[in-house]
mmCIF file of C-alpha atoms and ligand atoms in Angstrom:
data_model
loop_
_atom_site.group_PDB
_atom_site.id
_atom_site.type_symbol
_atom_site.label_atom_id
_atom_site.label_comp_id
_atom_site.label_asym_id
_atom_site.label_seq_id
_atom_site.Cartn_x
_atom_site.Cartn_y
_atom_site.Cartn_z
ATOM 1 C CA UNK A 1492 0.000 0.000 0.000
ATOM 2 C CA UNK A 1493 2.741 2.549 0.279
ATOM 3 C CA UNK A 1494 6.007 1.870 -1.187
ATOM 4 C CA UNK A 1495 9.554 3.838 -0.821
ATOM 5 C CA UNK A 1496 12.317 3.238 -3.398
ATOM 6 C CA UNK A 1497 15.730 4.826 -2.065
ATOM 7 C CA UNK A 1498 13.547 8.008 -1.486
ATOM 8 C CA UNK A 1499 16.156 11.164 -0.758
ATOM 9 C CA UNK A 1500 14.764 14.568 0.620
ATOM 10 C CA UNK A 1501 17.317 17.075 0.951
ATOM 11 C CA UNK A 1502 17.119 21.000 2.460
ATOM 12 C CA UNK A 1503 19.441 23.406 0.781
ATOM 13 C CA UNK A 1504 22.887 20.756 1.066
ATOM 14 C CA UNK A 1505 21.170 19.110 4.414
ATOM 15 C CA UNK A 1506 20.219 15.609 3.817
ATOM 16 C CA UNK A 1507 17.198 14.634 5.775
ATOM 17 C CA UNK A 1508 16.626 11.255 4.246
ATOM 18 C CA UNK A 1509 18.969 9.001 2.564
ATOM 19 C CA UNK A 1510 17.799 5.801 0.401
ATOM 20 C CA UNK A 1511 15.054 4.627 1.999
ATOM 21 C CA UNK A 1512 13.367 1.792 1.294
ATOM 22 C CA UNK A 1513 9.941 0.850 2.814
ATOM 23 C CA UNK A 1514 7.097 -1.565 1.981
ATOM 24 C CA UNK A 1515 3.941 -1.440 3.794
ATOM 25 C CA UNK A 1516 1.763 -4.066 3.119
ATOM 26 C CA UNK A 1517 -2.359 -3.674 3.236
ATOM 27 C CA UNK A 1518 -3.498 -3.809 6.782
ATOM 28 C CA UNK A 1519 -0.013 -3.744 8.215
ATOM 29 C CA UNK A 1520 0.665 -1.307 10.978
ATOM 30 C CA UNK A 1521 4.335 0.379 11.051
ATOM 31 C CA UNK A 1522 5.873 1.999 13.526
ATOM 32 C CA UNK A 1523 8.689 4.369 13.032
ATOM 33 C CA UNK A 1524 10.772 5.468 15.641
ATOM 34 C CA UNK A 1525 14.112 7.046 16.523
ATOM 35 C CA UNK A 1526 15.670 9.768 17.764
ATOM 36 C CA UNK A 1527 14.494 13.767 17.335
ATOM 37 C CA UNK A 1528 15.725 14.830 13.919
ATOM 38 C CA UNK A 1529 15.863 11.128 12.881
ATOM 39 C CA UNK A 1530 13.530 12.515 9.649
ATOM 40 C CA UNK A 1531 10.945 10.521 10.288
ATOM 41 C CA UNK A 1532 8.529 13.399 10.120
ATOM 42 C CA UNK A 1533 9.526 14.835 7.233
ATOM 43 C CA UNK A 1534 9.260 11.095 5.790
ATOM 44 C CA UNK A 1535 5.878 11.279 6.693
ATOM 45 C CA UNK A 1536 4.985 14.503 4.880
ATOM 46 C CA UNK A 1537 6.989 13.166 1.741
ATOM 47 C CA UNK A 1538 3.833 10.178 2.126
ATOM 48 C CA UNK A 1539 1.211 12.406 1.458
ATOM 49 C CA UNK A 1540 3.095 14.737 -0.625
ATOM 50 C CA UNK A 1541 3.316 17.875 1.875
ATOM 51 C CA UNK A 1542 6.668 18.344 1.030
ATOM 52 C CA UNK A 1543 8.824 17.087 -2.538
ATOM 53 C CA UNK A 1544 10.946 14.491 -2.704
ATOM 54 C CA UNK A 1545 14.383 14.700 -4.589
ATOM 55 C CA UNK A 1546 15.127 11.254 -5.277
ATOM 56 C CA UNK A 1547 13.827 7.964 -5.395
ATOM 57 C CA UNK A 1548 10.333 7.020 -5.838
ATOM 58 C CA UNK A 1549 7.199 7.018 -3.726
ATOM 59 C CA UNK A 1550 3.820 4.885 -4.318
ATOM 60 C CA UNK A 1551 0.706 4.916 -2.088
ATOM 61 C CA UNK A 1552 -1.469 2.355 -3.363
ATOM 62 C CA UNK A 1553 0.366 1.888 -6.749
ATOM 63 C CA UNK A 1554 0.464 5.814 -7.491
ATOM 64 C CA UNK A 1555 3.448 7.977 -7.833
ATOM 65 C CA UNK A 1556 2.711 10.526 -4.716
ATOM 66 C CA UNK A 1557 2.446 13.851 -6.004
ATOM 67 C CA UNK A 1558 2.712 12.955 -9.918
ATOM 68 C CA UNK A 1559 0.988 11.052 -12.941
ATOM 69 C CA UNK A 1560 3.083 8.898 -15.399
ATOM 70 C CA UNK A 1561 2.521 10.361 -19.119
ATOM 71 C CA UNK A 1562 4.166 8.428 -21.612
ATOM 72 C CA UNK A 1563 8.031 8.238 -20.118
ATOM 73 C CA UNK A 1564 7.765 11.766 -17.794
ATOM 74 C CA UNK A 1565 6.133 12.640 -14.924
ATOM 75 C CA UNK A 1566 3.822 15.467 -14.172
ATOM 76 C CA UNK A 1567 3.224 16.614 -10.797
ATOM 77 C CA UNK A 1568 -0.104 17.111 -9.367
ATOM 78 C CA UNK A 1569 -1.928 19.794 -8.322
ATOM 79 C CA UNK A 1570 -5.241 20.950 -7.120
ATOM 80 C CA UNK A 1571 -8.445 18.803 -7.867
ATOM 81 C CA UNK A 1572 -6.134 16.157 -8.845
ATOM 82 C CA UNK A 1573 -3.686 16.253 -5.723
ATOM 83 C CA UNK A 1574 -6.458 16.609 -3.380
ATOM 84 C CA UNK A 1575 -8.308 13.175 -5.115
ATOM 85 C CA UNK A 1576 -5.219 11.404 -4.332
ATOM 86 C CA UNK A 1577 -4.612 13.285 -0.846
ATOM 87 C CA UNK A 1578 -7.850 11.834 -0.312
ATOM 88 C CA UNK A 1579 -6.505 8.272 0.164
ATOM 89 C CA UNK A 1580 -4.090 9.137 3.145
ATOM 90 C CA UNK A 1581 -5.356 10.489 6.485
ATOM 91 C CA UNK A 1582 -2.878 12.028 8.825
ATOM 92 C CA UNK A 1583 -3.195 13.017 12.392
ATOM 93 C CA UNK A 1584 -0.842 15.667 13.556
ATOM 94 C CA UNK A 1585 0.674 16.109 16.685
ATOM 95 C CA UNK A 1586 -0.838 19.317 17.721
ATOM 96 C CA UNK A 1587 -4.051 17.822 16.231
ATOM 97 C CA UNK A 1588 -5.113 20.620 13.863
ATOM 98 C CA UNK A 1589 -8.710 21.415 14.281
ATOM 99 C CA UNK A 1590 -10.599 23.759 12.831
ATOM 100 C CA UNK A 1591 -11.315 26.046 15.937
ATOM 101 C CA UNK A 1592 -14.379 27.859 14.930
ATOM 102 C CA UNK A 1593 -16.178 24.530 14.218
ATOM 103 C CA UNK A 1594 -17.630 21.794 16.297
ATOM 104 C CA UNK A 1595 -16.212 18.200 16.917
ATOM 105 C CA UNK A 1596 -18.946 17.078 14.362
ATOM 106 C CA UNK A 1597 -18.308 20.076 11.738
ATOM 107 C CA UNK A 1598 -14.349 19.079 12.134
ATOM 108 C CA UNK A 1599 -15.035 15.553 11.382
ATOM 109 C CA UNK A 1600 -18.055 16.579 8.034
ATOM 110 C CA UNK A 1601 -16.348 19.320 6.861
ATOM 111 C CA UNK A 1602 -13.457 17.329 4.134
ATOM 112 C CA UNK A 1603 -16.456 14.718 2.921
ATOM 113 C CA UNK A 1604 -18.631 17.490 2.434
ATOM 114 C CA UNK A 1605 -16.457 20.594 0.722
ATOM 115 C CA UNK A 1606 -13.921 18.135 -0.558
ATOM 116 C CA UNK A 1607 -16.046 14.897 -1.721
ATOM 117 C CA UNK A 1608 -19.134 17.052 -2.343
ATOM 118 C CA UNK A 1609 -20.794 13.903 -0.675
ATOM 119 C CA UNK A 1610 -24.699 14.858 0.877
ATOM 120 C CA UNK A 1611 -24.552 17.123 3.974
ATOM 121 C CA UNK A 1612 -26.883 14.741 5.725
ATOM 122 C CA UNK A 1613 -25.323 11.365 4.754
ATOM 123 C CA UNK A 1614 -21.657 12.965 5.846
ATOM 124 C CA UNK A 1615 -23.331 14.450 9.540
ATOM 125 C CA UNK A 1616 -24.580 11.264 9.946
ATOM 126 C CA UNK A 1617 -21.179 9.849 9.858
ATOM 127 C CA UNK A 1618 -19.650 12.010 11.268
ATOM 128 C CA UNK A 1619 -21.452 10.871 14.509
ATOM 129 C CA UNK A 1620 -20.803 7.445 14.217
ATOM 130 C CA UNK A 1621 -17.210 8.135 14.197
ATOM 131 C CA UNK A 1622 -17.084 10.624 17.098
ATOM 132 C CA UNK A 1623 -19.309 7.776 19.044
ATOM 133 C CA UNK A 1624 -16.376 4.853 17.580
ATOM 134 C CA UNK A 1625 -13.786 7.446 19.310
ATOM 135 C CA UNK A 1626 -15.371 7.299 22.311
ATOM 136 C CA UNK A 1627 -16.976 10.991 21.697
ATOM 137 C CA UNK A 1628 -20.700 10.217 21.821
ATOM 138 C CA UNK A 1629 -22.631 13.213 23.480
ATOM 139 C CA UNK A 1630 -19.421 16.095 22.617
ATOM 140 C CA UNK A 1631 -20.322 16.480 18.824
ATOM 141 C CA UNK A 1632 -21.440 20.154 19.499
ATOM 142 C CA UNK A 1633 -18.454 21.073 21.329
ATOM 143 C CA UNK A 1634 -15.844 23.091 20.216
ATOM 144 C CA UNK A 1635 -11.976 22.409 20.346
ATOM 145 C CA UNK A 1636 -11.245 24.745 22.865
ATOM 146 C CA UNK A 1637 -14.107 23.134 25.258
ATOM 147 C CA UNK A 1638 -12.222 19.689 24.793
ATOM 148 C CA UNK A 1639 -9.465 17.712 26.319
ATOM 149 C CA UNK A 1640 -6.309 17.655 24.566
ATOM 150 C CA UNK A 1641 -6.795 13.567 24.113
ATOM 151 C CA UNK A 1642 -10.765 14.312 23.183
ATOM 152 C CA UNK A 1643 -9.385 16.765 20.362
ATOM 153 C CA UNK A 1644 -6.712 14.267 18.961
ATOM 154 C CA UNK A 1645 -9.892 11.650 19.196
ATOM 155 C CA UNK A 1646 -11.859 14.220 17.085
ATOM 156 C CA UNK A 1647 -8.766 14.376 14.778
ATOM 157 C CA UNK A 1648 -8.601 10.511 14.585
ATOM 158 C CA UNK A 1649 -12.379 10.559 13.637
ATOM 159 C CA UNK A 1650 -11.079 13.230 10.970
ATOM 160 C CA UNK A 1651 -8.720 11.142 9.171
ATOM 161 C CA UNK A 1652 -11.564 8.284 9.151
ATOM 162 C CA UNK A 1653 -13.929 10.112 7.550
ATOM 163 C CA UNK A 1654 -12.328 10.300 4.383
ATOM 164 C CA UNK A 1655 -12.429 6.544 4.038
ATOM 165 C CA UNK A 1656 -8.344 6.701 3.610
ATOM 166 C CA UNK A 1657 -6.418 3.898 2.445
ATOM 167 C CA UNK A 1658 -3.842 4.854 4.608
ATOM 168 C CA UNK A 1659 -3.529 6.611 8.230
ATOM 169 C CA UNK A 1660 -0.205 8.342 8.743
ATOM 170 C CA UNK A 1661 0.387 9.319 12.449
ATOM 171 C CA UNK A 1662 2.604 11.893 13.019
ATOM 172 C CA UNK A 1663 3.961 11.507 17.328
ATOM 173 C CA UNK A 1664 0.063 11.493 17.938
ATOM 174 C CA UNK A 1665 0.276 11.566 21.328
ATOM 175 C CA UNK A 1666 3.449 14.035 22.159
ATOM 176 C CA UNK A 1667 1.356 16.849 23.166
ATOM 177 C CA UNK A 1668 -0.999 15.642 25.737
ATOM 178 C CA UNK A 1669 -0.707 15.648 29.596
ATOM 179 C CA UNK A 1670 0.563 12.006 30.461
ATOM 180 C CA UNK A 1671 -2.939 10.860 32.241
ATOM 181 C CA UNK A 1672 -4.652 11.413 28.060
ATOM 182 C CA UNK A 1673 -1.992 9.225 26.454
ATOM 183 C CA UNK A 1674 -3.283 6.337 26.965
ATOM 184 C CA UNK A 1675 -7.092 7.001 25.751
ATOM 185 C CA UNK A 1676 -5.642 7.775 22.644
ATOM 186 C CA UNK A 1677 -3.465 5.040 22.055
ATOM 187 C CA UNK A 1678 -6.427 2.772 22.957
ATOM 188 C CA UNK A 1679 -8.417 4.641 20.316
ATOM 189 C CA UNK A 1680 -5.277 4.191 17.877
ATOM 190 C CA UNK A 1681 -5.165 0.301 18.507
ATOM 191 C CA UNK A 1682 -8.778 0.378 17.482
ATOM 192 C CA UNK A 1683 -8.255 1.621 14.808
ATOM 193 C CA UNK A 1684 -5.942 -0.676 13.733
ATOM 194 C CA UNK A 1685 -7.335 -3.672 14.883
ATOM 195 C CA UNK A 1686 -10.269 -2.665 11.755
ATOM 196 C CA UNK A 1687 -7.594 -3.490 9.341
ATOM 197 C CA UNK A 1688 -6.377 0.255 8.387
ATOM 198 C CA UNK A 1689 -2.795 0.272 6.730
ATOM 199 C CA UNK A 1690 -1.244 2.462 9.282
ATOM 200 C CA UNK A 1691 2.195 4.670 9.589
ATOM 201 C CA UNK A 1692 2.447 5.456 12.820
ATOM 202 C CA UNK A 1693 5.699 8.139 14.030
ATOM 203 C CA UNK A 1694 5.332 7.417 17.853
ATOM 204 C CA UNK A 1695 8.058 7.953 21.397
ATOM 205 C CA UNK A 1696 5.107 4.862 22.556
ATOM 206 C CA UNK A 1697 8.045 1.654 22.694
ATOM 207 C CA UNK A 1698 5.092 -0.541 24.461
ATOM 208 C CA UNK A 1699 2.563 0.950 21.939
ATOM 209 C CA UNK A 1700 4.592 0.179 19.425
ATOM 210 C CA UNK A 1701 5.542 -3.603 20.779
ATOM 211 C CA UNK A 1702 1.965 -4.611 21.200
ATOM 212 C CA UNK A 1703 0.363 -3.035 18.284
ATOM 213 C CA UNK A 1704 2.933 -2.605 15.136
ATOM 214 C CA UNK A 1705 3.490 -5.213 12.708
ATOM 215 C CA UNK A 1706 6.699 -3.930 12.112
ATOM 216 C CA UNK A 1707 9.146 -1.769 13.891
ATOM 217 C CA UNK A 1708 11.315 0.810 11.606
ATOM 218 C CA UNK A 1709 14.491 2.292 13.625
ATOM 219 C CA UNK A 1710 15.948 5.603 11.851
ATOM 220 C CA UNK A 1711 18.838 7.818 12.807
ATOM 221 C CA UNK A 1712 20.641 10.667 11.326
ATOM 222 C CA UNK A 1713 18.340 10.003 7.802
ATOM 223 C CA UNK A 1714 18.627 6.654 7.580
ATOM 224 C CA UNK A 1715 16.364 3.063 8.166
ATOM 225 C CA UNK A 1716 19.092 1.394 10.617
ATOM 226 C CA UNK A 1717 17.305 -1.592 10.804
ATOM 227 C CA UNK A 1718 13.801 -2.959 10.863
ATOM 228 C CA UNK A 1719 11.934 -6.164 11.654
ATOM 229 C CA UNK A 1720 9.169 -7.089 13.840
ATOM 230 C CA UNK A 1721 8.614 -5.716 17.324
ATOM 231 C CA UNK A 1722 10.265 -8.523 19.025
ATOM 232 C CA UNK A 1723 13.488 -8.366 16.676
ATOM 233 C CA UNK A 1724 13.662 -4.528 17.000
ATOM 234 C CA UNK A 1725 12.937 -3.707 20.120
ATOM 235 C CA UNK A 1726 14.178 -6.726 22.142
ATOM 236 C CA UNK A 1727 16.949 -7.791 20.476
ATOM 237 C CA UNK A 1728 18.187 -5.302 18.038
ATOM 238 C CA UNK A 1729 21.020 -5.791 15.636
ATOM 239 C CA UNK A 1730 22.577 -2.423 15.998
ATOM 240 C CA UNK A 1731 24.292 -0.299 18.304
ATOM 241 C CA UNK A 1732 22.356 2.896 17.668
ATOM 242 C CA UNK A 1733 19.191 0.853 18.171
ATOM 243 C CA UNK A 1734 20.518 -0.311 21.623
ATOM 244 C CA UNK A 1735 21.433 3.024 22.653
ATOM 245 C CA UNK A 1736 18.135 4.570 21.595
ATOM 246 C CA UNK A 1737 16.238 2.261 23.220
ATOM 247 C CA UNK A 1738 18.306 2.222 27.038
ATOM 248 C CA UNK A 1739 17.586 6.508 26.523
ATOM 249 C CA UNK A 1740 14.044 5.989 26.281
ATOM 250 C CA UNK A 1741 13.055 2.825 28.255
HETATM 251 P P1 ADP B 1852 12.067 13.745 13.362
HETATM 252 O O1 ADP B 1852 10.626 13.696 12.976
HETATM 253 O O2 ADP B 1852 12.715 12.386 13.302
HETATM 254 O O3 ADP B 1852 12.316 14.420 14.685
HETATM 255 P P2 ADP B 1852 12.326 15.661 11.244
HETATM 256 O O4 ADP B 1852 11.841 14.947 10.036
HETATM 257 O O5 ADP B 1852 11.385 16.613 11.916
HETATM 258 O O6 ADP B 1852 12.874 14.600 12.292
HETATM 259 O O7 ADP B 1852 13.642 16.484 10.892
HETATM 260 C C1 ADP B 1852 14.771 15.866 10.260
HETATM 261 C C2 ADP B 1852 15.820 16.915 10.003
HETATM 262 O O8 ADP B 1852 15.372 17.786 8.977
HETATM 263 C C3 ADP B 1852 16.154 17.794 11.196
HETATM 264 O O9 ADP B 1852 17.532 17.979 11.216
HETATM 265 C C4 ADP B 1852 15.422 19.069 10.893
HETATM 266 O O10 ADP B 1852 16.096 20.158 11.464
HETATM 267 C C5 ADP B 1852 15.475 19.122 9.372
HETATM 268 N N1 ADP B 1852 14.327 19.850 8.790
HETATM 269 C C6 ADP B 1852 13.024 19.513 8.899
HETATM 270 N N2 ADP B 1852 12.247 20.386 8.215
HETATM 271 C C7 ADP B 1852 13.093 21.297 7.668
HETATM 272 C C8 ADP B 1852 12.916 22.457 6.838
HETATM 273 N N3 ADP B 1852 11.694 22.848 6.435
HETATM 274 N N4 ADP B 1852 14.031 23.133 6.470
HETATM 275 C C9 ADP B 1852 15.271 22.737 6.849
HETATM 276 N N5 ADP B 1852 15.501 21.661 7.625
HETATM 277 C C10 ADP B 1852 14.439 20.947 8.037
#
């Protein structure tokens, strides 16, 4: 479902991500983790074209991200066209990015209904089932400001679901909330796995990560150091960087 071919993503001369290689299969859950400045972010936002990659190639469900093939060149996308294929990938930020002048159930209608141009009613209605699947039945009417910081990061999970994506990327989901709201959220994230969703998940969560990701991705310094499943990564991993990550943050 999303496949990285020695993808490179460069600032100015700073290299940010160097040949990196990354299947994710259909329902498969990956976790990516590593140290601040690792790139794993910005690897992210190359995924659902927010920012250009300079080498390599990128596919999310058998498209080029960001271009179409014609004849031997490619054309990059833009507006109606980028936003059909944008459709396809949800992504839940780490300061969760509502709209703050709309309610819980206007953040969660508003892309099916401006963007998909699906019926208001039909797209409310949804809307409501997902805020009730997020464990947000009763708060549709509420506004960001008048919700926890784990309610608004459920509303923004709800969000990315609405769009009937292909693909959730998760971008340190659960970074910004108060300790005692991590763990609502995570439960909420496992859900949403556990329905199947091909998911990218950036996350500091090692246990999350052990009990819920198919796979494990380690990066440092730009690079994939070494992946595997949870048990190969995170209890016995191959590589000295991995080890030392892992004694910092356990
Ligand atoms: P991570 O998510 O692993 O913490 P990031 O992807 O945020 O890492 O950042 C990787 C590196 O890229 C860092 O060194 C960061 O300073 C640099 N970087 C990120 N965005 C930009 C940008 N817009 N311009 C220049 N450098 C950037």
């Amino acid at each position: 479902m999303i496949s990285a071919q020695s993808v490179s993503k460069h600032y100015g001369n700073i290299r940010v991500l160097e040949d990196i290689t990354l299947d994710v299969a259909q329902g498969e859950v990956c976790c990516l983790l590593g140290p601040s400045g690792a790139g794993k972010s910005t690897f992210l936002r190359c995924v659902n074209h927010l920012e250009k990659i300079n080498g390599g190639r990128l596919l999310v469900d058998g498209e080029s991200v960001g271009y179409k093939q014609r004849g031997n060149s490619l054309h990059e996308l833009a507006g109606r066209e980028l936003g059909k294929q944008r459709s396809k990938i949800g992504m839940v930020f780490q300061h969760f990015n509502l709209y703050p002048h709309m309610t819980a159930e206007q953040n969660v209608s508003f892309a099916p209904i401006k963007v998909h141009r699906r019926p208001k009613a039909e797209c409310r209605q949804r809307a409501r089932e997902l805020l009730s699947q997020v464990g947000l039945a009763g708060k549709e009417e509420k506004f960001p400001r008048q919700l926890s910081g784990g309610e608004q990061q459920r509303v923004a999970i709800a969000r990315a679901l609405a769009i009937d994506p292909k693909v959730i990327l998760f971008d340190e989901p659960t970074s910004a909330l108060d300790p005692e709201l991590v763990g609502e959220v995570l439960a909420v994230i496992r859900g949403v796995a556990e329905t199947g969703m091909t998911m990218l998940v950036v996350t500091h969560e090692i246990a999350f990560a052990h009990d819920v990701a198919d796979r494990v991705v380690f990066m440092d310094g730009g690079v994939i150091v070494e992946h595997g499943s949870p048990a190969e990564v995170l209890e016995n991993p191959r590589e000295q960087r991995t080890r030392d990550f892992l004694r910092r943050v356990l």
